[in-house]
PDB file of C-alpha atoms and ligand atoms in Angstrom:
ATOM      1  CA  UNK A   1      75.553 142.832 117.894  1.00 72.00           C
ATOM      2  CA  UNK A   2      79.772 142.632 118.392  1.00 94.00           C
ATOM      3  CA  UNK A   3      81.837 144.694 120.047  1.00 98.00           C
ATOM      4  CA  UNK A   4      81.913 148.977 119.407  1.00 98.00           C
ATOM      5  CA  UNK A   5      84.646 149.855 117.343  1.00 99.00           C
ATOM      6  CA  UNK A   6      85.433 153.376 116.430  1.00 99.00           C
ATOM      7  CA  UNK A   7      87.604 154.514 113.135  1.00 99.00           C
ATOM      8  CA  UNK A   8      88.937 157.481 112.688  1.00 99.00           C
ATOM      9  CA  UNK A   9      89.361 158.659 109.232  1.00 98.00           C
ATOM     10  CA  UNK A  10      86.822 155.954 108.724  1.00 98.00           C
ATOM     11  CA  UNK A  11      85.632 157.124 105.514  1.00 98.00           C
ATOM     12  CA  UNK A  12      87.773 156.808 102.680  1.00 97.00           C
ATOM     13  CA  UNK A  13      90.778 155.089 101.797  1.00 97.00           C
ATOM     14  CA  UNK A  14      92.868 152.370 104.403  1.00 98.00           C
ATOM     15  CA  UNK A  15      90.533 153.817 107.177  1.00 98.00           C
ATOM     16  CA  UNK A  16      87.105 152.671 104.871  1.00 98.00           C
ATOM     17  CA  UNK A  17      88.769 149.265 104.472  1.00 98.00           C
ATOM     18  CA  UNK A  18      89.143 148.876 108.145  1.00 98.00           C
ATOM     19  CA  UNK A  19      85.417 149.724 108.592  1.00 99.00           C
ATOM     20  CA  UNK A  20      84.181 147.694 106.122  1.00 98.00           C
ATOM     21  CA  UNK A  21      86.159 144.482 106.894  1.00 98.00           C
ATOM     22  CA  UNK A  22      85.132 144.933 110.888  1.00 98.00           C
ATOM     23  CA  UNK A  23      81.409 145.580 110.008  1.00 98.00           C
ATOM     24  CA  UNK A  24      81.972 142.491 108.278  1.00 98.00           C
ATOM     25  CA  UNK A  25      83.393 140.452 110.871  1.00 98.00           C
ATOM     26  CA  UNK A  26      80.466 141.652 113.071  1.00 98.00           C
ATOM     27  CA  UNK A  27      81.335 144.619 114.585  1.00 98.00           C
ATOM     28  CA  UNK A  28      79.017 147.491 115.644  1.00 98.00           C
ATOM     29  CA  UNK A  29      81.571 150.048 113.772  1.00 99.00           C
ATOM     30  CA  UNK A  30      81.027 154.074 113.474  1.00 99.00           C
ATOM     31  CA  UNK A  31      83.398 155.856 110.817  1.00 99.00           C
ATOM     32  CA  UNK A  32      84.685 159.847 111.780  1.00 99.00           C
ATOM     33  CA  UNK A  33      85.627 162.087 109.426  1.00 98.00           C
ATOM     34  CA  UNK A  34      86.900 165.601 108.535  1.00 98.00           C
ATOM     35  CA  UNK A  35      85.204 167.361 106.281  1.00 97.00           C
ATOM     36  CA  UNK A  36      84.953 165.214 102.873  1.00 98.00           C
ATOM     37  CA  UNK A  37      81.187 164.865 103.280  1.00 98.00           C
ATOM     38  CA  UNK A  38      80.626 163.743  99.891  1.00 98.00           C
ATOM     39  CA  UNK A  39      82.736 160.946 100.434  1.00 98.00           C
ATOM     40  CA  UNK A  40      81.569 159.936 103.607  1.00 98.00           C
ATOM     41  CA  UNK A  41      77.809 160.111 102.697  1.00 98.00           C
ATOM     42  CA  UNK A  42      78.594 157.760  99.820  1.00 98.00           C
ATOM     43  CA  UNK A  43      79.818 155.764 102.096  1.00 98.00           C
ATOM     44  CA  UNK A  44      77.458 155.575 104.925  1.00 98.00           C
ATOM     45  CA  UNK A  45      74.782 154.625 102.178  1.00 98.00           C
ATOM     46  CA  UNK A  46      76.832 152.096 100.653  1.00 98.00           C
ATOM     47  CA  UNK A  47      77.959 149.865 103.421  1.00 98.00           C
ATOM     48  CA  UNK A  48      75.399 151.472 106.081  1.00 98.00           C
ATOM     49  CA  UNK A  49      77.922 152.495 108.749  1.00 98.00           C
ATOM     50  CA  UNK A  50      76.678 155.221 110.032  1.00 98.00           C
ATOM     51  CA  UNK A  51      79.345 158.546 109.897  1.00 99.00           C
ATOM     52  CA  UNK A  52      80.309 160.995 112.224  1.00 99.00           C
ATOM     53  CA  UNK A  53      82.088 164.412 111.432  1.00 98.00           C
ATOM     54  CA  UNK A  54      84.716 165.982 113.691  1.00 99.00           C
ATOM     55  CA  UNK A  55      88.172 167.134 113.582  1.00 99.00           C
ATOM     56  CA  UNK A  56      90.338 164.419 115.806  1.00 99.00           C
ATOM     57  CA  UNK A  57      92.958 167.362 115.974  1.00 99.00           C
ATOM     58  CA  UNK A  58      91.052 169.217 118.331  1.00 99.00           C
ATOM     59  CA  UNK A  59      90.141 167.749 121.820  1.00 99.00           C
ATOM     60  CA  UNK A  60      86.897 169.266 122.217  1.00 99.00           C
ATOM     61  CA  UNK A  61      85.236 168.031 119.304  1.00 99.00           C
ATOM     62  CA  UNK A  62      86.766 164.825 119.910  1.00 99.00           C
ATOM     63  CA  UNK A  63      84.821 165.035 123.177  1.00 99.00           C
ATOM     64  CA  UNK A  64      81.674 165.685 121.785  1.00 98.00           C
ATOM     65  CA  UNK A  65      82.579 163.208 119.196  1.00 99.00           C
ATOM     66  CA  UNK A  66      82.964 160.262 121.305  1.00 99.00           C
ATOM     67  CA  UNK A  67      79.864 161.150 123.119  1.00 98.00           C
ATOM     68  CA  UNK A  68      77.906 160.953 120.140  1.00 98.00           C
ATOM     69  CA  UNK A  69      78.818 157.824 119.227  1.00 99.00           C
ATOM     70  CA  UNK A  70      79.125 156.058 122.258  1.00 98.00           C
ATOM     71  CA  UNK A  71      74.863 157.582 123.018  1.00 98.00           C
ATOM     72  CA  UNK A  72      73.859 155.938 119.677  1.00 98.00           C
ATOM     73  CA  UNK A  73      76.349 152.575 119.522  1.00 98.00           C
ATOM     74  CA  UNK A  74      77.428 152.222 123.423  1.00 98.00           C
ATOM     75  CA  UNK A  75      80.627 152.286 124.649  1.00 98.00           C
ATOM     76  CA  UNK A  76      83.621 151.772 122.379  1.00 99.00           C
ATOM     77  CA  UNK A  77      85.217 149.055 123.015  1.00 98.00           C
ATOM     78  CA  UNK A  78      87.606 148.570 119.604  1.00 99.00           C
ATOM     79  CA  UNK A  79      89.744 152.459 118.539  1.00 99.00           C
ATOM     80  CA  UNK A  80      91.289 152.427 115.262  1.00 99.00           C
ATOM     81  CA  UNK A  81      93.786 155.771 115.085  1.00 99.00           C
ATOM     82  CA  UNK A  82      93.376 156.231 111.407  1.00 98.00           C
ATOM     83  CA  UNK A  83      92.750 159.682 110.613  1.00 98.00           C
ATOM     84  CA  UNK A  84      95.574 161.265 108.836  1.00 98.00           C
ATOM     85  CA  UNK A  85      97.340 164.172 106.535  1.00 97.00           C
ATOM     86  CA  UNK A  86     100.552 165.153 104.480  1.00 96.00           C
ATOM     87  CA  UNK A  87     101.796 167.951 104.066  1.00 97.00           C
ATOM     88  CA  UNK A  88     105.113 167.220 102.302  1.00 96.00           C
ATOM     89  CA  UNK A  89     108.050 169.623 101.852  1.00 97.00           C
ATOM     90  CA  UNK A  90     111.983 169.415 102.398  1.00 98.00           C
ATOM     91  CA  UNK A  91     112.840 170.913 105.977  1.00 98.00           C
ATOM     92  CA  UNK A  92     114.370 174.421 104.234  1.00 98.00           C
ATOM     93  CA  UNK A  93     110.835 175.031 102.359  1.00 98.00           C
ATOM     94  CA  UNK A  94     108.358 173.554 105.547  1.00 99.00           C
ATOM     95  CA  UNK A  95     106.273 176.338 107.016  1.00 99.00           C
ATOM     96  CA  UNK A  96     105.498 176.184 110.686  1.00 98.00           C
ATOM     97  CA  UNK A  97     101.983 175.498 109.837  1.00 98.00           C
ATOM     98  CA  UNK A  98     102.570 172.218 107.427  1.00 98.00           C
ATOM     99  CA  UNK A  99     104.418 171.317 110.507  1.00 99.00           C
ATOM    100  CA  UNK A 100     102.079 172.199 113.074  1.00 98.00           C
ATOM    101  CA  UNK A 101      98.886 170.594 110.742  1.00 98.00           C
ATOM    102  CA  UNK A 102     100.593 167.528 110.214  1.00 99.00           C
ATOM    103  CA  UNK A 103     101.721 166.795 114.225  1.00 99.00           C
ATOM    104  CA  UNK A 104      98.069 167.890 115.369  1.00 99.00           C
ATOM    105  CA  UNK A 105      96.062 165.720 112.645  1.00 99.00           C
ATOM    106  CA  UNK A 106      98.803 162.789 113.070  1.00 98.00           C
ATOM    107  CA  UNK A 107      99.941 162.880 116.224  1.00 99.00           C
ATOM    108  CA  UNK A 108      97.805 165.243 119.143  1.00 99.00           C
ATOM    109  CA  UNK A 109      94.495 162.995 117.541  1.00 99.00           C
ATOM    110  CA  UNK A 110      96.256 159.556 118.907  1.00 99.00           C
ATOM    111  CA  UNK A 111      96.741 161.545 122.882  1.00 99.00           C
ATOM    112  CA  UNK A 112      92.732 163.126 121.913  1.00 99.00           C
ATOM    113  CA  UNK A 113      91.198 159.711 121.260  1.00 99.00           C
ATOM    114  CA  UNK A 114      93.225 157.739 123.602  1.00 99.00           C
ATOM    115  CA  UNK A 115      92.374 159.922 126.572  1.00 99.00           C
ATOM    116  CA  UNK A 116      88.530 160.289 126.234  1.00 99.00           C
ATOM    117  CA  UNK A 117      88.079 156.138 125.739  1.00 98.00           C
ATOM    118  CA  UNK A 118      90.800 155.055 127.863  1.00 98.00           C
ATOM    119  CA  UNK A 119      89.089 155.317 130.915  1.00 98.00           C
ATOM    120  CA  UNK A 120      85.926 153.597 130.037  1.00 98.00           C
ATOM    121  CA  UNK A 121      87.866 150.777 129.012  1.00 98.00           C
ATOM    122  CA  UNK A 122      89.676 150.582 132.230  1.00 98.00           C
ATOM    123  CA  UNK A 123      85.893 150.734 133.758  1.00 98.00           C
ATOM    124  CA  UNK A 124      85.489 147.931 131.667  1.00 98.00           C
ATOM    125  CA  UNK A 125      88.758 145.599 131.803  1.00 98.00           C
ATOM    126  CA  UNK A 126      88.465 145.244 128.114  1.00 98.00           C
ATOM    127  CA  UNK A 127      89.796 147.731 125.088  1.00 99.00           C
ATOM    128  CA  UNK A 128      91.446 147.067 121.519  1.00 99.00           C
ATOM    129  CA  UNK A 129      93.294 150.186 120.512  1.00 99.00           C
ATOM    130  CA  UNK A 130      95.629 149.824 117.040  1.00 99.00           C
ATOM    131  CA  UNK A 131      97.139 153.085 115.498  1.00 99.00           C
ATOM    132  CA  UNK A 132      98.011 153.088 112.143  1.00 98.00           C
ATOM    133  CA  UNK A 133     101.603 155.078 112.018  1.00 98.00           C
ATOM    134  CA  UNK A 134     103.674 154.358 108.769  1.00 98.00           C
ATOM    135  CA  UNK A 135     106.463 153.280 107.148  1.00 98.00           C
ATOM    136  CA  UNK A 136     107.541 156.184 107.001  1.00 97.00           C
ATOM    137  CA  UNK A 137     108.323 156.467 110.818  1.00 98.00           C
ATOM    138  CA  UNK A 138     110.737 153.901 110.800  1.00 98.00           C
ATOM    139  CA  UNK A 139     112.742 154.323 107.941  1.00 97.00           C
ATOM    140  CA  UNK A 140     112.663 158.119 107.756  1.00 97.00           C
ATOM    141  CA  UNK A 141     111.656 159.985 103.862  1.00 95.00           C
ATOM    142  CA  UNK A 142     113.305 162.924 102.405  1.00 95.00           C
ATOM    143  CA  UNK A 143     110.115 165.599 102.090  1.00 97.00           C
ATOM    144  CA  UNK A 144     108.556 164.161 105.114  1.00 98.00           C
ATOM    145  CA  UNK A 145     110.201 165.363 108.575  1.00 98.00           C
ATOM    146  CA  UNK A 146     106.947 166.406 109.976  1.00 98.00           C
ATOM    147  CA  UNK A 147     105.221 163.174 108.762  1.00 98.00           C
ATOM    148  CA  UNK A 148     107.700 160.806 109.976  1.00 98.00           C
ATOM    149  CA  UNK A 149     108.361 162.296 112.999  1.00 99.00           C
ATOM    150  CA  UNK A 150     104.421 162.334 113.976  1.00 99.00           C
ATOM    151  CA  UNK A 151     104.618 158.972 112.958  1.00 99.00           C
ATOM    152  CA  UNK A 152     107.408 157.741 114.862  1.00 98.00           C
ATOM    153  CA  UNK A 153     105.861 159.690 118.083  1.00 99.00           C
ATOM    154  CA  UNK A 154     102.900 157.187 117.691  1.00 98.00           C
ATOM    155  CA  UNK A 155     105.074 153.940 117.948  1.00 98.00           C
ATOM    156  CA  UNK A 156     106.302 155.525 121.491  1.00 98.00           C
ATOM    157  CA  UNK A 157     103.021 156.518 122.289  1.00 99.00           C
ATOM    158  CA  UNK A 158     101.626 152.747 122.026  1.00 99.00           C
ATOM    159  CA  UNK A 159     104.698 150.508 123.971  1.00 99.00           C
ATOM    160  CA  UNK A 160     104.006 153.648 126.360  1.00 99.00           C
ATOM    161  CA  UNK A 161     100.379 153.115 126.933  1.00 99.00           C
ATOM    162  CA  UNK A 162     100.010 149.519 126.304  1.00 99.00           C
ATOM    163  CA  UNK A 163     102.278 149.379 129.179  1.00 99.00           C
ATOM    164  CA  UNK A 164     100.027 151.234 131.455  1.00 98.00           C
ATOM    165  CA  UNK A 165      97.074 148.956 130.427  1.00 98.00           C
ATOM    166  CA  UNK A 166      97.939 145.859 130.022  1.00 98.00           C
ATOM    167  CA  UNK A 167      97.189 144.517 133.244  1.00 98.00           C
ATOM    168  CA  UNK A 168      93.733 146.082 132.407  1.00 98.00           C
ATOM    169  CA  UNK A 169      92.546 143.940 129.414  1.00 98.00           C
ATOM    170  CA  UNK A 170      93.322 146.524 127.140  1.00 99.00           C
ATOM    171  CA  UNK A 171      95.991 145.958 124.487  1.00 99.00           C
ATOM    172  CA  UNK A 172      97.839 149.258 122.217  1.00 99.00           C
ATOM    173  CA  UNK A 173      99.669 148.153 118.884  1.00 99.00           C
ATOM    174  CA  UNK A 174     101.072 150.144 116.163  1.00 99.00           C
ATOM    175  CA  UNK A 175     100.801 149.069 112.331  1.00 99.00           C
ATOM    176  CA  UNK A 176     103.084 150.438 109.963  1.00 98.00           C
ATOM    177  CA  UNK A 177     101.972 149.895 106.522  1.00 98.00           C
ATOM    178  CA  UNK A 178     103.714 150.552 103.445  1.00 97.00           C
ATOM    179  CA  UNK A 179     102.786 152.537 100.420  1.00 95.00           C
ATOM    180  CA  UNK A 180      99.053 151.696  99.857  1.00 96.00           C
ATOM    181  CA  UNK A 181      96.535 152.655  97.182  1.00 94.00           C
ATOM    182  CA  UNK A 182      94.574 155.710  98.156  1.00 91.00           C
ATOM    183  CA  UNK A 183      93.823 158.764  97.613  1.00 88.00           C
ATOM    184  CA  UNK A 184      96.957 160.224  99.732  1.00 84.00           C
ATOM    185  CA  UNK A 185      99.617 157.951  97.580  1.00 86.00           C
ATOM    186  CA  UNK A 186      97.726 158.989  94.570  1.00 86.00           C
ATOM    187  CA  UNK A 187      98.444 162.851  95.164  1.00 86.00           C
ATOM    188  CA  UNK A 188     102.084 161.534  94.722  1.00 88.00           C
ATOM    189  CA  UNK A 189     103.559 162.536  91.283  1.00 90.00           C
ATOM    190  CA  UNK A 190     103.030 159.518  88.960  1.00 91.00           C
ATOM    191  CA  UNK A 191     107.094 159.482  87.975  1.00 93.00           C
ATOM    192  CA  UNK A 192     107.983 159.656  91.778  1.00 90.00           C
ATOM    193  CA  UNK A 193     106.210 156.354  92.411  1.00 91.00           C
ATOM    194  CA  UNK A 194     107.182 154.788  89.214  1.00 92.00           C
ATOM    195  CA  UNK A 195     110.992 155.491  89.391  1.00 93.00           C
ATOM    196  CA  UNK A 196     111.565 155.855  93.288  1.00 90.00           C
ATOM    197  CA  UNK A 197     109.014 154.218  95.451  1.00 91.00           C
ATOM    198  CA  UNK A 198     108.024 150.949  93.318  1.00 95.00           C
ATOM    199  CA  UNK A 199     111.538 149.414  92.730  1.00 96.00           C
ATOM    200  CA  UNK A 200     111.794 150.098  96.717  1.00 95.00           C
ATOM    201  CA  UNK A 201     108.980 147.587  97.102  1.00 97.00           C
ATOM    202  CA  UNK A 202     110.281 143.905  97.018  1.00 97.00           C
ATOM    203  CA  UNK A 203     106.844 142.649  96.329  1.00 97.00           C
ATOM    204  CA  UNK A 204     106.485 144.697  93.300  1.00 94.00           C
ATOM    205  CA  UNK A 205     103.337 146.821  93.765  1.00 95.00           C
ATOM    206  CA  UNK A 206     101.190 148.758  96.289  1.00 95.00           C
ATOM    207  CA  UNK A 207      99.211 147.498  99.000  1.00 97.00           C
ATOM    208  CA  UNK A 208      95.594 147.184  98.610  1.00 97.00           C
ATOM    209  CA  UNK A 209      93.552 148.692 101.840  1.00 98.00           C
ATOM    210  CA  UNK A 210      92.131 145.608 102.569  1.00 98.00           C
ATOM    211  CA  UNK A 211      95.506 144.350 102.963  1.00 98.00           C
ATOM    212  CA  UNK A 212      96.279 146.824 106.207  1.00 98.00           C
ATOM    213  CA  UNK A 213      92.455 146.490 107.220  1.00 98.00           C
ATOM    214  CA  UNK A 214      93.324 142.089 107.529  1.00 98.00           C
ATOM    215  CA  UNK A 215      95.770 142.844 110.157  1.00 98.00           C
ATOM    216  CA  UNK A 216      93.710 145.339 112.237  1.00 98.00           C
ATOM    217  CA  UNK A 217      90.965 142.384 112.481  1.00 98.00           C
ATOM    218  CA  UNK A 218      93.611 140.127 113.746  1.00 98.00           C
ATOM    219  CA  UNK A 219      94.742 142.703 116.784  1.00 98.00           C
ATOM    220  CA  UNK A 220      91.382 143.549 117.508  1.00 98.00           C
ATOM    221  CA  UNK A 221      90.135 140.072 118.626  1.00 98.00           C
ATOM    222  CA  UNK A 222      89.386 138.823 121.325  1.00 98.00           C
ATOM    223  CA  UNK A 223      92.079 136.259 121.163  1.00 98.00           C
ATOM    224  CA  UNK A 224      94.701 138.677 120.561  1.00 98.00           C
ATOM    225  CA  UNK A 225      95.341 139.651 124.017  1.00 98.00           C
ATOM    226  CA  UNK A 226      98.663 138.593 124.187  1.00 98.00           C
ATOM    227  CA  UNK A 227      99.743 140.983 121.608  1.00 98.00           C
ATOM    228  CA  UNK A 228     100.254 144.763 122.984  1.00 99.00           C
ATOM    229  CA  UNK A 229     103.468 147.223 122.242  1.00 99.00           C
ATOM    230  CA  UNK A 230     104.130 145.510 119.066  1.00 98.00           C
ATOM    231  CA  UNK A 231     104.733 147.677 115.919  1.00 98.00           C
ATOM    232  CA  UNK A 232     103.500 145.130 113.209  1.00 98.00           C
ATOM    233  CA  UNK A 233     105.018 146.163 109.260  1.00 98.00           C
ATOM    234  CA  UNK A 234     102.776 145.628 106.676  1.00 98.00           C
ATOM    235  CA  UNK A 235     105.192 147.049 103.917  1.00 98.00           C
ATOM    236  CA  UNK A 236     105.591 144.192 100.967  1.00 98.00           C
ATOM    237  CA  UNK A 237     109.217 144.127 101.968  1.00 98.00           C
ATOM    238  CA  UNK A 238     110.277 147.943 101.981  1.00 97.00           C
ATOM    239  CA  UNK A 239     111.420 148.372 105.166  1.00 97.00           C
ATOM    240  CA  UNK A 240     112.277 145.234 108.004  1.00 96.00           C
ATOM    241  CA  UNK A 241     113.016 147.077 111.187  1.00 85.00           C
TER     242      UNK A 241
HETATM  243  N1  NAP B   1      98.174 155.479 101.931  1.00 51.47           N
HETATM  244  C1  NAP B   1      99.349 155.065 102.343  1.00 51.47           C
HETATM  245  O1  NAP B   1     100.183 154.637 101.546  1.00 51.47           O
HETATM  246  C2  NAP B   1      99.700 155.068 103.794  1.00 51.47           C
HETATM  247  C3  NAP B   1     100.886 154.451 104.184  1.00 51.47           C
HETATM  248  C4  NAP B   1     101.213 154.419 105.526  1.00 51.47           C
HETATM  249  C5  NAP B   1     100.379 154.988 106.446  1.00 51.47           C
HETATM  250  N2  NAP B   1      99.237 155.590 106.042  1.00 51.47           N
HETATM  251  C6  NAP B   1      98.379 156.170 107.068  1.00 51.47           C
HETATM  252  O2  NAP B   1      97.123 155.522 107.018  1.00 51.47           O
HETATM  253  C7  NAP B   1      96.100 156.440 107.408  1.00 51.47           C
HETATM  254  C8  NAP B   1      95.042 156.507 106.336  1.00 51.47           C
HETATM  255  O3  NAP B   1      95.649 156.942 105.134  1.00 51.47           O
HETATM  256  P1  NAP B   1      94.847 156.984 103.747  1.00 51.47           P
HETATM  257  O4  NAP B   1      95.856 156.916 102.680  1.00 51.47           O
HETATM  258  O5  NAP B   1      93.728 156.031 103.790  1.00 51.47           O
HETATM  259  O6  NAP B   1      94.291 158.495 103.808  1.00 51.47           O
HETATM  260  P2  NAP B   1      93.128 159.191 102.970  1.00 51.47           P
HETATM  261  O7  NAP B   1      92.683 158.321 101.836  1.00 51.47           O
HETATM  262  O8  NAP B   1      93.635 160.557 102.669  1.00 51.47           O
HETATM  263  O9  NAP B   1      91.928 159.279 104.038  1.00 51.47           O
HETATM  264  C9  NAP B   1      92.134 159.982 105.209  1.00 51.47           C
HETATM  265  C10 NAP B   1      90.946 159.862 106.131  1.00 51.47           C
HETATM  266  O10 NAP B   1      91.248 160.616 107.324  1.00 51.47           O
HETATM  267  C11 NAP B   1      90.260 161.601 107.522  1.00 51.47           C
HETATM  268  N3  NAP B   1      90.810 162.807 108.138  1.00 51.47           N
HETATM  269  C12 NAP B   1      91.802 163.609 107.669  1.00 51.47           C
HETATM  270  N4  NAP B   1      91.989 164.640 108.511  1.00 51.47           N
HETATM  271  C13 NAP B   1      91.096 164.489 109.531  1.00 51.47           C
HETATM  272  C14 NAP B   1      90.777 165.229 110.691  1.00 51.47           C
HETATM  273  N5  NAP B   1      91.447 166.341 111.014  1.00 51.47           N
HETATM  274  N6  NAP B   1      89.775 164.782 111.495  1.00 51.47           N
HETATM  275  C15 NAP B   1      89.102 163.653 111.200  1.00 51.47           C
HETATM  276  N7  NAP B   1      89.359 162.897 110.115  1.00 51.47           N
HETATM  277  C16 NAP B   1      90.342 163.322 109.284  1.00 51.47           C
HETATM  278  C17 NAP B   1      89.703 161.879 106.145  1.00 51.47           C
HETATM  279  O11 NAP B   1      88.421 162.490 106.246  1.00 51.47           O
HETATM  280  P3  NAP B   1      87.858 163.382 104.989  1.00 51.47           P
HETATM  281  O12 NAP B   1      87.430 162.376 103.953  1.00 51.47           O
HETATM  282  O13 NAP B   1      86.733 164.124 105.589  1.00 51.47           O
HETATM  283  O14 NAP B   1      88.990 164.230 104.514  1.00 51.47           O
HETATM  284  C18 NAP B   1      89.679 160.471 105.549  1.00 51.47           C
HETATM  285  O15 NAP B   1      88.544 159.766 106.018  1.00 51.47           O
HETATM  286  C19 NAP B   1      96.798 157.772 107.666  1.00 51.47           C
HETATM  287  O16 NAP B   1      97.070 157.923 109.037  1.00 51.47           O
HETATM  288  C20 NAP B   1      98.087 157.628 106.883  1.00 51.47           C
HETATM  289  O17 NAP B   1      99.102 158.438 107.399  1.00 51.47           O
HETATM  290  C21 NAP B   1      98.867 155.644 104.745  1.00 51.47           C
END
């Protein structure tokens, strides 16, 4: 069996794709969730990962979390930081909890999952960790303050961390992909994405998840050790930072 690799928001959507295309490649791979059961039992049956509910906003649970994968998988060895929400509003109409929702699901999960595994990978001298900001994050969107700014905290977060560890065998990158098809782009209003976000997109169209989930396998490996800090866009054009 390969490596242990962990993602969050594993379930549905980009975070599915990534599962999927490691349990492919070989890896032993666990998917978390929320609370879309439905969704993530359909999913364990059909590709056979097995599924794991906790809230990655809360350190606790993560706790308990990890510890319930690594007893039935072993230790992780691979994070994906995939778990994530909108809640989109101009600044004058934000509440302090679409604000507060948005930085603990986005942002407090990266600090949650990163603390509990970094030290067995220390232990170890060997860790993959990618976390999938946005966009978003670098080129800032109207309706999205608290989105873009947990976003943006994440690329920090990783040049931050993958300085502390590289020396250790661990390496920390940040992807930021573009508009993708799922089921958080398709809560967008059809005429918003049609008139304002498409023509945006040199390429012409949205990404597919396996698109994102091709460069997570590329980080992840083994061979990739030489890559840490980097902020890799997978945006069809949108954005070049
Ligand atoms: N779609 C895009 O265009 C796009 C672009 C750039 C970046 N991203 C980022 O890519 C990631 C995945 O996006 P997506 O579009 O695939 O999202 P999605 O289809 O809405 O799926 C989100 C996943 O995250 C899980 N999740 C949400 N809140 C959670 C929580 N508190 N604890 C644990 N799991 C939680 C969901 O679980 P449940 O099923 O239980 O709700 C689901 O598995 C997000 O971080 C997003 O910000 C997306």
């Amino acid at each position: 069996m390969g490596r242990v690799a962990l993602v969050t928001g594993g379930t549905r959507g980009i975070g599915a794709a990534i599962a999927r295309a490691l349990k492919d490649a070989g890896y032993a791979v666990a998917a978390n969730f929320g609370g879309n059961e439905e969704a993530a039992n359909a999913f364990a049956e059909e590709t056979g990962i097995p599924v794991y509910r906790w809230d990655v906003s809360d350190y606790d649970a993560c706790a308990e979390g990890v510890a319930r994968v690594e007893a039935d998988l072993g230790p992780i060895e691979i994070l994906i930081n995939n778990a994530g929400i909108t809640r989109d509003a101009f600044l004058h109409k934000m509440t302090p909890e679409m604000w507060r929702a948005v930085i603990a699901v986005d942002l407090d999960s990266v600090f949650n999952m990163c603390r509990l595994i970094i030290p067995g990978m220390r232990e170890r001298g060997f860790g993959r960790i990618v976390n999938v900001s946005s966009v978003n994050a670098q080129k800032g969107q109207m309706g999205q303050t608290n989105y873009a700014a947990a976003k943006a905290g994440m690329i920090g977060f990783t040049k931050s961390l993958a300085q502390e560890v590289a020396a250790k065998g661990i390496t920390v990158n940040a992807i930021t992909p573009g508009y993708c098809e799922t089921d958080m782009v398709r809560a967008v209003p059809e005429k918003v994405l049609n008139e304002r976000i498409l023509p945006q997109i040199p390429v012409g169209r949205l990404a597919q998840p396996e698109e994102i989930a091709r460069a997570v396998l590329f980080l992840v490996d083994d061979d990739a050790g030489f890559i840490t800090g980097a902020t890799l866009a997978i945006n069809g054009g949108q954005y070049m930072a």
